[in-house]
Short mmCIF file of C-alpha atoms in Angstrom, two decimals:
data_model
loop_
_atom_site.label_atom_id
_atom_site.label_comp_id
_atom_site.label_asym_id
_atom_site.label_seq_id
_atom_site.Cartn_x
_atom_site.Cartn_y
_atom_site.Cartn_z
CA GLY A 79 114.24 14.41 103.19
CA ILE A 80 115.42 18.35 104.01
CA GLN A 81 115.63 20.04 100.57
CA VAL A 82 118.64 22.48 100.38
CA GLU A 83 118.42 25.39 97.45
CA GLN A 84 120.30 27.74 96.87
CA SER A 85 120.79 31.28 94.98
CA PRO A 86 121.64 32.75 93.30
CA PRO A 87 124.02 29.63 90.69
CA ASP A 88 126.17 31.76 89.21
CA LEU A 89 127.42 35.78 90.34
CA ILE A 90 130.14 38.03 88.39
CA LEU A 91 130.62 40.78 90.85
CA GLN A 92 133.28 43.64 90.29
CA GLU A 93 136.39 43.74 92.66
CA GLY A 94 134.92 46.03 95.63
CA ALA A 95 131.31 44.47 94.89
CA ASN A 96 129.24 43.07 98.23
CA SER A 97 126.69 40.54 97.56
CA THR A 98 123.97 38.69 99.45
CA LEU A 99 124.05 34.74 99.60
CA ARG A 100 120.82 33.00 100.35
CA CYS A 101 119.54 29.54 100.94
CA ASN A 102 116.81 28.58 101.87
CA PHE A 103 115.71 24.64 103.40
CA SER A 104 112.51 22.98 104.04
CA ASP A 105 112.87 21.74 107.64
CA SER A 106 114.13 21.78 110.44
CA VAL A 107 117.05 21.80 111.22
CA ASN A 108 119.79 21.28 114.22
CA ASN A 109 122.55 22.78 112.21
CA LEU A 110 123.49 25.11 108.98
CA GLN A 111 127.20 25.72 107.64
CA TRP A 112 128.18 27.93 105.01
CA PHE A 113 131.57 26.76 103.54
CA HIS A 114 133.96 27.98 101.05
CA GLN A 115 135.30 25.48 98.37
CA ASN A 116 138.29 27.45 96.78
CA PRO A 117 139.87 27.19 93.21
CA TRP A 118 141.82 24.49 95.19
CA GLY A 119 138.97 21.88 95.60
CA GLN A 120 139.67 22.74 99.21
CA LEU A 121 136.34 23.31 101.61
CA ILE A 122 136.48 26.17 103.75
CA ASN A 123 134.13 26.35 106.78
CA LEU A 124 133.09 29.56 107.22
CA PHE A 125 130.59 30.21 109.56
CA TYR A 126 128.40 27.26 112.33
CA ILE A 127 124.68 29.57 112.64
CA PRO A 128 121.55 27.15 112.64
CA SER A 129 120.62 30.62 113.95
CA GLY A 130 120.97 34.73 114.37
CA THR A 131 124.05 36.85 113.33
CA LYS A 132 128.29 36.24 112.78
CA GLN A 133 130.23 38.26 111.21
CA ASN A 134 133.94 37.36 110.49
CA GLY A 135 135.69 40.11 108.58
CA ARG A 136 134.34 40.95 105.31
CA LEU A 137 131.80 37.72 105.51
CA SER A 138 128.15 38.29 107.07
CA ALA A 139 126.02 35.27 107.23
CA THR A 140 122.59 36.16 108.63
CA THR A 141 120.17 32.53 109.61
CA VAL A 142 116.68 33.03 110.17
CA ALA A 143 115.64 29.70 111.09
CA THR A 144 111.45 30.20 111.81
CA GLU A 145 110.92 31.16 108.19
CA ARG A 146 113.88 28.67 107.20
CA TYR A 147 116.56 30.75 105.60
CA SER A 148 119.99 31.86 104.81
CA LEU A 149 122.04 34.59 104.47
CA LEU A 150 125.72 35.19 103.21
CA TYR A 151 127.30 38.90 102.59
CA ILE A 152 130.40 39.21 101.21
CA SER A 153 130.85 42.97 101.40
CA SER A 154 133.93 45.07 99.11
CA SER A 155 134.68 41.05 97.32
CA GLN A 156 138.02 40.24 96.35
CA THR A 157 139.18 37.76 93.38
CA THR A 158 140.28 35.46 96.31
CA ASP A 159 136.39 35.31 97.15
CA SER A 160 136.25 33.36 94.26
CA GLY A 161 134.83 30.13 94.61
CA VAL A 162 132.17 28.04 95.00
CA TYR A 163 129.98 28.96 98.38
CA PHE A 164 128.22 26.02 100.05
CA CYS A 165 125.11 25.93 101.82
CA ALA A 166 124.71 22.86 104.26
CA VAL A 167 121.63 21.83 106.50
CA THR A 168 120.69 18.92 108.76
CA GLY A 169 118.09 18.41 111.07
CA ASN A 170 118.36 14.59 112.28
CA THR A 171 120.16 12.96 108.78
CA PRO A 172 124.17 13.79 107.76
CA LEU A 173 124.33 17.67 106.96
CA VAL A 174 122.76 18.32 103.35
CA PHE A 175 124.23 20.23 100.68
CA GLY A 176 122.62 22.49 98.23
CA LYS A 177 123.64 22.62 95.10
CA GLY A 178 126.03 25.96 95.75
CA THR A 179 127.07 29.54 94.28
CA ARG A 180 129.92 29.88 91.51
CA LEU A 181 130.68 33.31 92.52
CA SER A 182 134.14 34.89 90.12
CA VAL A 183 134.90 37.96 91.39
CA ILE A 184 137.25 39.89 88.13
CA ALA A 185 139.78 43.47 89.34
CA GLU B 19 144.60 20.99 116.68
CA ALA B 20 145.33 19.54 112.98
CA GLY B 21 142.51 19.71 111.08
CA VAL B 22 141.15 16.29 109.79
CA THR B 23 143.73 14.86 107.31
CA GLN B 24 143.17 13.13 104.27
CA PHE B 25 145.55 11.06 101.98
CA PRO B 26 146.23 11.06 98.95
CA SER B 27 145.39 14.50 97.57
CA HIS B 28 145.43 13.39 94.00
CA SER B 29 144.86 9.85 92.67
CA VAL B 30 145.25 9.00 88.87
CA ILE B 31 144.60 5.22 88.18
CA GLU B 32 142.80 3.60 85.55
CA LYS B 33 139.06 1.54 84.96
CA GLY B 34 139.30 -1.93 87.52
CA GLN B 35 141.64 0.01 89.96
CA THR B 36 141.43 -0.69 93.11
CA VAL B 37 142.71 2.80 95.17
CA THR B 38 142.10 2.92 98.87
CA LEU B 39 141.24 6.34 100.38
CA ARG B 40 142.95 7.62 104.25
CA CYS B 41 141.08 9.84 106.20
CA ASP B 42 142.40 10.89 109.92
CA PRO B 43 139.57 13.09 111.59
CA ILE B 44 140.79 15.44 114.66
CA SER B 45 141.83 13.73 118.28
CA GLY B 46 138.36 12.66 120.09
CA HIS B 47 136.06 13.48 117.51
CA ASP B 48 133.94 10.36 117.29
CA ASN B 49 132.10 12.09 114.39
CA LEU B 50 133.33 10.69 110.82
CA TYR B 51 131.90 11.32 107.56
CA TRP B 52 132.22 10.60 104.47
CA TYR B 53 131.47 13.34 101.20
CA ARG B 54 131.90 13.12 97.81
CA ARG B 55 131.23 15.77 95.37
CA VAL B 56 131.28 14.25 91.63
CA MET B 57 131.93 16.24 88.30
CA GLY B 58 130.47 19.33 89.70
CA LYS B 59 127.61 18.05 91.36
CA GLU B 60 126.26 18.36 94.87
CA ILE B 61 127.92 17.65 97.51
CA LYS B 62 126.84 14.01 98.62
CA PHE B 63 126.26 12.20 102.15
CA LEU B 64 128.43 8.37 101.86
CA LEU B 65 128.19 7.72 105.25
CA HIS B 66 128.82 7.75 108.95
CA PHE B 67 130.95 6.50 111.51
CA VAL B 68 130.35 6.92 115.13
CA LYS B 69 133.73 5.73 117.05
CA GLU B 70 134.18 2.53 115.13
CA SER B 71 130.24 1.87 114.43
CA LYS B 72 128.79 2.81 111.28
CA GLN B 73 126.04 4.55 111.78
CA ASP B 74 124.27 5.20 107.80
CA GLU B 75 125.95 4.22 104.86
CA SER B 76 122.75 4.55 103.20
CA GLY B 77 124.75 6.92 100.43
CA MET B 78 127.13 4.59 99.15
CA PRO B 79 126.25 4.06 95.48
CA ASN B 80 127.38 0.25 95.69
CA ASN B 81 129.04 -2.60 96.70
CA ARG B 82 132.47 -1.08 94.90
CA PHE B 83 132.73 0.86 97.79
CA LEU B 84 133.67 -0.17 101.57
CA ALA B 85 134.33 1.72 104.27
CA GLU B 86 136.51 0.91 107.76
CA ARG B 87 137.12 2.44 110.86
CA THR B 88 138.69 0.05 112.47
CA GLY B 89 139.70 0.78 116.23
CA GLY B 90 137.34 4.37 115.72
CA THR B 91 140.49 6.54 114.67
CA TYR B 92 141.22 6.82 111.15
CA SER B 93 139.01 5.24 108.85
CA THR B 94 139.58 4.35 105.04
CA LEU B 95 137.86 4.47 101.62
CA LYS B 96 138.23 1.73 99.53
CA VAL B 97 136.91 1.74 96.10
CA GLN B 98 137.35 -1.38 93.89
CA PRO B 99 137.36 -2.02 91.05
CA ALA B 100 136.73 2.05 90.22
CA GLU B 101 134.61 2.67 87.23
CA LEU B 102 134.64 6.08 85.24
CA GLU B 103 132.23 7.85 87.25
CA ASP B 104 133.53 7.73 90.83
CA SER B 105 135.52 10.62 89.67
CA GLY B 106 135.88 13.00 92.16
CA VAL B 107 137.06 14.55 95.30
CA TYR B 108 136.31 12.92 97.88
CA PHE B 109 136.05 14.52 101.36
CA CYS B 110 136.34 13.32 104.96
CA ALA B 111 134.63 15.39 107.26
CA SER B 112 134.43 14.68 111.81
CA SER B 113 133.13 16.25 114.73
CA ARG B 114 132.83 16.05 117.99
CA ASP B 115 128.86 15.28 118.81
CA ARG B 116 126.32 14.85 116.44
CA GLY B 117 124.99 18.02 114.80
CA ALA B 118 128.08 20.07 115.99
CA THR B 119 130.27 21.74 113.47
CA LEU B 120 131.54 19.32 111.45
CA HIS B 121 135.25 20.03 110.42
CA PHE B 122 136.69 19.06 106.05
CA GLY B 123 139.57 17.46 105.18
CA ASN B 124 141.62 18.78 101.84
CA GLY B 125 139.74 16.04 99.96
CA THR B 126 141.34 13.30 97.40
CA ARG B 127 140.76 14.34 93.87
CA LEU B 128 140.79 11.13 92.28
CA THR B 129 140.33 10.75 88.59
CA VAL B 130 139.65 7.02 86.12
CA THR B 131 140.75 6.99 83.27
#
Protein backbone atom coordinates (compact mmCIF):
# COMPACT_ATOMS: atom_id res chain seq x y z
CA GLY A 1 0.00 0.00 0.00
CA ILE A 2 0.87 3.68 -0.11
CA GLN A 3 3.54 4.79 2.35
CA VAL A 4 3.43 8.30 3.80
CA GLU A 5 6.41 9.86 5.52
CA GLN A 6 6.34 13.18 7.33
CA SER A 7 9.23 15.29 8.50
CA PRO A 8 10.32 16.52 10.88
CA PRO A 9 8.66 14.35 13.54
CA ASP A 10 8.94 17.11 16.12
CA LEU A 11 9.37 20.86 15.80
CA ILE A 12 9.68 23.59 18.40
CA LEU A 13 9.22 27.17 17.28
CA GLN A 14 9.38 30.57 18.88
CA GLU A 15 6.16 32.51 18.41
CA GLY A 16 6.36 34.52 15.19
CA ALA A 17 8.70 32.13 13.39
CA ASN A 18 7.95 30.42 10.07
CA SER A 19 8.11 26.69 9.35
CA THR A 20 7.81 24.15 6.59
CA LEU A 21 6.44 20.65 7.11
CA ARG A 22 7.02 17.98 4.50
CA CYS A 23 5.03 14.96 3.39
CA ASN A 24 6.45 12.36 1.00
CA PHE A 25 4.34 9.60 -0.46
CA SER A 26 5.27 6.46 -2.32
CA ASP A 27 2.70 6.25 -5.12
CA SER A 28 0.35 8.29 -7.28
CA VAL A 29 -2.52 9.74 -5.31
CA ASN A 30 -5.98 11.06 -6.08
CA ASN A 31 -6.37 12.98 -2.88
CA LEU A 32 -4.08 14.61 -0.35
CA GLN A 33 -5.25 16.36 2.78
CA TRP A 34 -3.47 18.20 5.57
CA PHE A 35 -4.99 18.06 9.05
CA HIS A 36 -4.26 19.72 12.36
CA GLN A 37 -5.00 17.77 15.52
CA ASN A 38 -5.32 20.34 18.24
CA PRO A 39 -4.50 19.74 21.93
CA TRP A 40 -8.14 18.76 22.52
CA GLY A 41 -7.80 15.91 20.03
CA GLN A 42 -9.99 17.42 17.33
CA LEU A 43 -8.91 16.72 13.76
CA ILE A 44 -9.26 19.86 11.69
CA ASN A 45 -9.11 19.72 7.90
CA LEU A 46 -6.67 22.34 6.64
CA PHE A 47 -6.34 21.66 2.93
CA TYR A 48 -7.59 19.33 0.25
CA ILE A 49 -4.70 19.59 -2.17
CA PRO A 50 -3.98 16.69 -4.56
CA SER A 51 -1.91 19.13 -6.64
CA GLY A 52 -1.01 22.80 -6.89
CA THR A 53 -0.88 25.49 -4.25
CA LYS A 54 -3.50 26.83 -1.87
CA GLN A 55 -3.41 29.50 0.81
CA ASN A 56 -5.59 30.12 3.82
CA GLY A 57 -4.46 32.99 6.01
CA ARG A 58 -1.08 32.21 7.53
CA LEU A 59 -1.12 28.69 6.15
CA SER A 60 -0.35 27.56 2.64
CA ALA A 61 0.28 24.20 1.03
CA THR A 62 1.90 23.00 -2.16
CA THR A 63 1.68 19.52 -3.64
CA VAL A 64 3.95 18.41 -6.47
CA ALA A 65 2.19 15.22 -7.47
CA THR A 66 4.75 14.22 -10.10
CA GLU A 67 7.49 14.28 -7.47
CA ARG A 68 5.28 12.77 -4.77
CA TYR A 69 5.57 15.34 -2.04
CA SER A 70 3.60 18.07 -0.36
CA LEU A 71 4.68 20.98 1.81
CA LEU A 72 2.74 22.84 4.48
CA TYR A 73 3.95 26.35 5.28
CA ILE A 74 3.10 28.07 8.54
CA SER A 75 4.02 31.73 8.74
CA SER A 76 4.14 33.96 11.81
CA SER A 77 3.38 30.99 14.05
CA GLN A 78 1.16 31.42 17.09
CA THR A 79 0.80 29.31 20.22
CA THR A 80 -2.61 28.16 18.96
CA ASP A 81 -0.81 26.49 16.03
CA SER A 82 0.56 23.88 18.45
CA GLY A 83 -0.54 20.30 17.95
CA VAL A 84 0.09 17.49 15.50
CA TYR A 85 -0.05 18.04 11.75
CA PHE A 86 -1.01 15.05 9.65
CA CYS A 87 -0.70 14.48 5.96
CA ALA A 88 -3.06 11.86 4.50
CA VAL A 89 -3.29 10.49 0.98
CA THR A 90 -5.42 8.14 -1.03
CA GLY A 91 -5.02 6.44 -4.38
CA ASN A 92 -7.45 3.58 -4.69
CA THR A 93 -7.39 2.88 -0.97
CA PRO A 94 -8.93 4.62 2.01
CA LEU A 95 -7.08 7.66 3.29
CA VAL A 96 -3.64 6.69 4.65
CA PHE A 97 -2.12 8.93 7.30
CA GLY A 98 1.50 9.75 8.01
CA LYS A 99 2.81 9.64 11.56
CA GLY A 100 2.49 13.39 11.91
CA THR A 101 4.68 16.33 12.87
CA ARG A 102 4.28 17.47 16.46
CA LEU A 103 4.59 21.27 16.55
CA SER A 104 5.10 23.22 19.74
CA VAL A 105 5.00 27.01 19.49
CA ILE A 106 6.34 28.75 22.58
CA ALA A 107 5.69 32.36 23.56
CA GLU B 1 -24.46 22.39 6.98
CA ALA B 2 -23.88 20.45 10.18
CA GLY B 3 -20.57 18.63 10.40
CA VAL B 4 -19.83 15.04 11.32
CA THR B 5 -21.08 14.41 14.83
CA GLN B 6 -19.77 11.76 17.18
CA PHE B 7 -21.14 10.54 20.51
CA PRO B 8 -19.98 10.30 23.20
CA SER B 9 -17.01 12.66 23.23
CA HIS B 10 -15.41 10.67 26.03
CA SER B 11 -15.98 7.18 27.43
CA VAL B 12 -14.23 5.47 30.32
CA ILE B 13 -15.00 1.78 30.77
CA GLU B 14 -13.48 -1.20 32.49
CA LYS B 15 -11.80 -4.04 30.69
CA GLY B 16 -14.38 -6.58 29.61
CA GLN B 17 -17.23 -4.11 29.31
CA THR B 18 -19.01 -3.10 26.12
CA VAL B 19 -19.02 0.34 24.51
CA THR B 20 -20.92 1.64 21.51
CA LEU B 21 -19.75 4.69 19.63
CA ARG B 22 -22.04 6.59 17.29
CA CYS B 23 -21.33 8.69 14.22
CA ASP B 24 -23.74 10.92 12.32
CA PRO B 25 -22.23 11.85 8.97
CA ILE B 26 -22.92 14.99 7.01
CA SER B 27 -26.34 14.71 5.39
CA GLY B 28 -26.08 13.34 1.86
CA HIS B 29 -22.66 11.78 2.36
CA ASP B 30 -22.84 8.16 1.26
CA ASN B 31 -19.26 7.38 2.28
CA LEU B 32 -18.58 6.89 5.98
CA TYR B 33 -15.24 5.90 7.47
CA TRP B 34 -14.02 4.88 10.91
CA TYR B 35 -10.43 5.56 11.96
CA ARG B 36 -8.64 5.37 15.29
CA ARG B 37 -5.49 6.71 16.86
CA VAL B 38 -4.12 4.68 19.75
CA MET B 39 -1.73 6.23 22.26
CA GLY B 40 0.22 8.66 20.07
CA LYS B 41 0.58 6.33 17.13
CA GLU B 42 -0.62 6.83 13.57
CA ILE B 43 -4.24 7.33 12.67
CA LYS B 44 -5.29 3.98 11.27
CA PHE B 45 -8.16 3.12 8.97
CA LEU B 46 -10.76 0.71 10.36
CA LEU B 47 -13.53 0.45 7.78
CA HIS B 48 -15.50 2.16 5.05
CA PHE B 49 -19.24 2.14 4.37
CA VAL B 50 -20.91 3.14 1.16
CA LYS B 51 -24.46 3.76 2.24
CA GLU B 52 -25.33 0.71 4.35
CA SER B 53 -22.79 -1.63 2.76
CA LYS B 54 -19.33 -2.36 4.11
CA GLN B 55 -17.01 -1.48 1.26
CA ASP B 56 -13.76 -2.23 3.04
CA GLU B 57 -13.28 -3.58 6.55
CA SER B 58 -9.65 -4.58 6.20
CA GLY B 59 -8.58 -2.35 9.07
CA MET B 60 -10.82 -3.87 11.73
CA PRO B 61 -8.39 -5.29 14.31
CA ASN B 62 -10.39 -8.34 15.40
CA ASN B 63 -13.89 -9.73 15.91
CA ARG B 64 -14.40 -7.75 19.12
CA PHE B 65 -15.21 -4.79 16.87
CA LEU B 66 -18.57 -4.60 15.09
CA ALA B 67 -19.64 -1.72 12.89
CA GLU B 68 -23.10 -1.15 11.49
CA ARG B 69 -24.82 1.45 9.37
CA THR B 70 -28.42 0.43 9.18
CA GLY B 71 -30.39 2.47 6.66
CA GLY B 72 -27.26 4.14 5.39
CA THR B 73 -27.50 7.06 7.78
CA TYR B 74 -25.72 7.02 11.13
CA SER B 75 -23.19 4.36 12.06
CA THR B 76 -22.28 2.60 15.28
CA LEU B 77 -19.04 0.96 16.30
CA LYS B 78 -19.32 -1.54 19.14
CA VAL B 79 -16.37 -2.90 21.08
CA GLN B 80 -17.21 -6.06 23.01
CA PRO B 81 -15.47 -6.99 25.23
CA ALA B 82 -13.12 -4.01 25.50
CA GLU B 83 -9.41 -4.57 26.15
CA LEU B 84 -6.79 -2.15 27.47
CA GLU B 85 -5.18 -1.79 24.04
CA ASP B 86 -8.45 -0.46 22.60
CA SER B 87 -7.87 2.86 24.35
CA GLY B 88 -7.45 5.75 21.97
CA VAL B 89 -9.40 8.26 19.93
CA TYR B 90 -11.92 6.93 17.45
CA PHE B 91 -12.68 9.20 14.52
CA CYS B 92 -15.51 9.07 12.06
CA ALA B 93 -15.36 10.79 8.69
CA SER B 94 -17.68 11.19 5.75
CA SER B 95 -17.47 12.27 2.14
CA ARG B 96 -19.94 12.79 -0.66
CA ASP B 97 -17.88 10.85 -3.16
CA ARG B 98 -15.03 8.42 -2.78
CA GLY B 99 -11.79 10.36 -3.18
CA ALA B 100 -13.41 13.67 -2.24
CA THR B 101 -12.52 15.67 0.84
CA LEU B 102 -13.02 13.73 4.05
CA HIS B 103 -14.72 15.63 6.84
CA PHE B 104 -13.86 14.34 10.29
CA GLY B 105 -15.82 14.43 13.50
CA ASN B 106 -14.30 15.54 16.80
CA GLY B 107 -13.64 11.94 17.79
CA THR B 108 -14.53 9.80 20.77
CA ARG B 109 -11.79 9.40 23.35
CA LEU B 110 -12.07 5.86 24.72
CA THR B 111 -10.24 4.87 27.88
CA VAL B 112 -10.28 1.24 28.97
CA THR B 113 -9.08 0.70 32.55
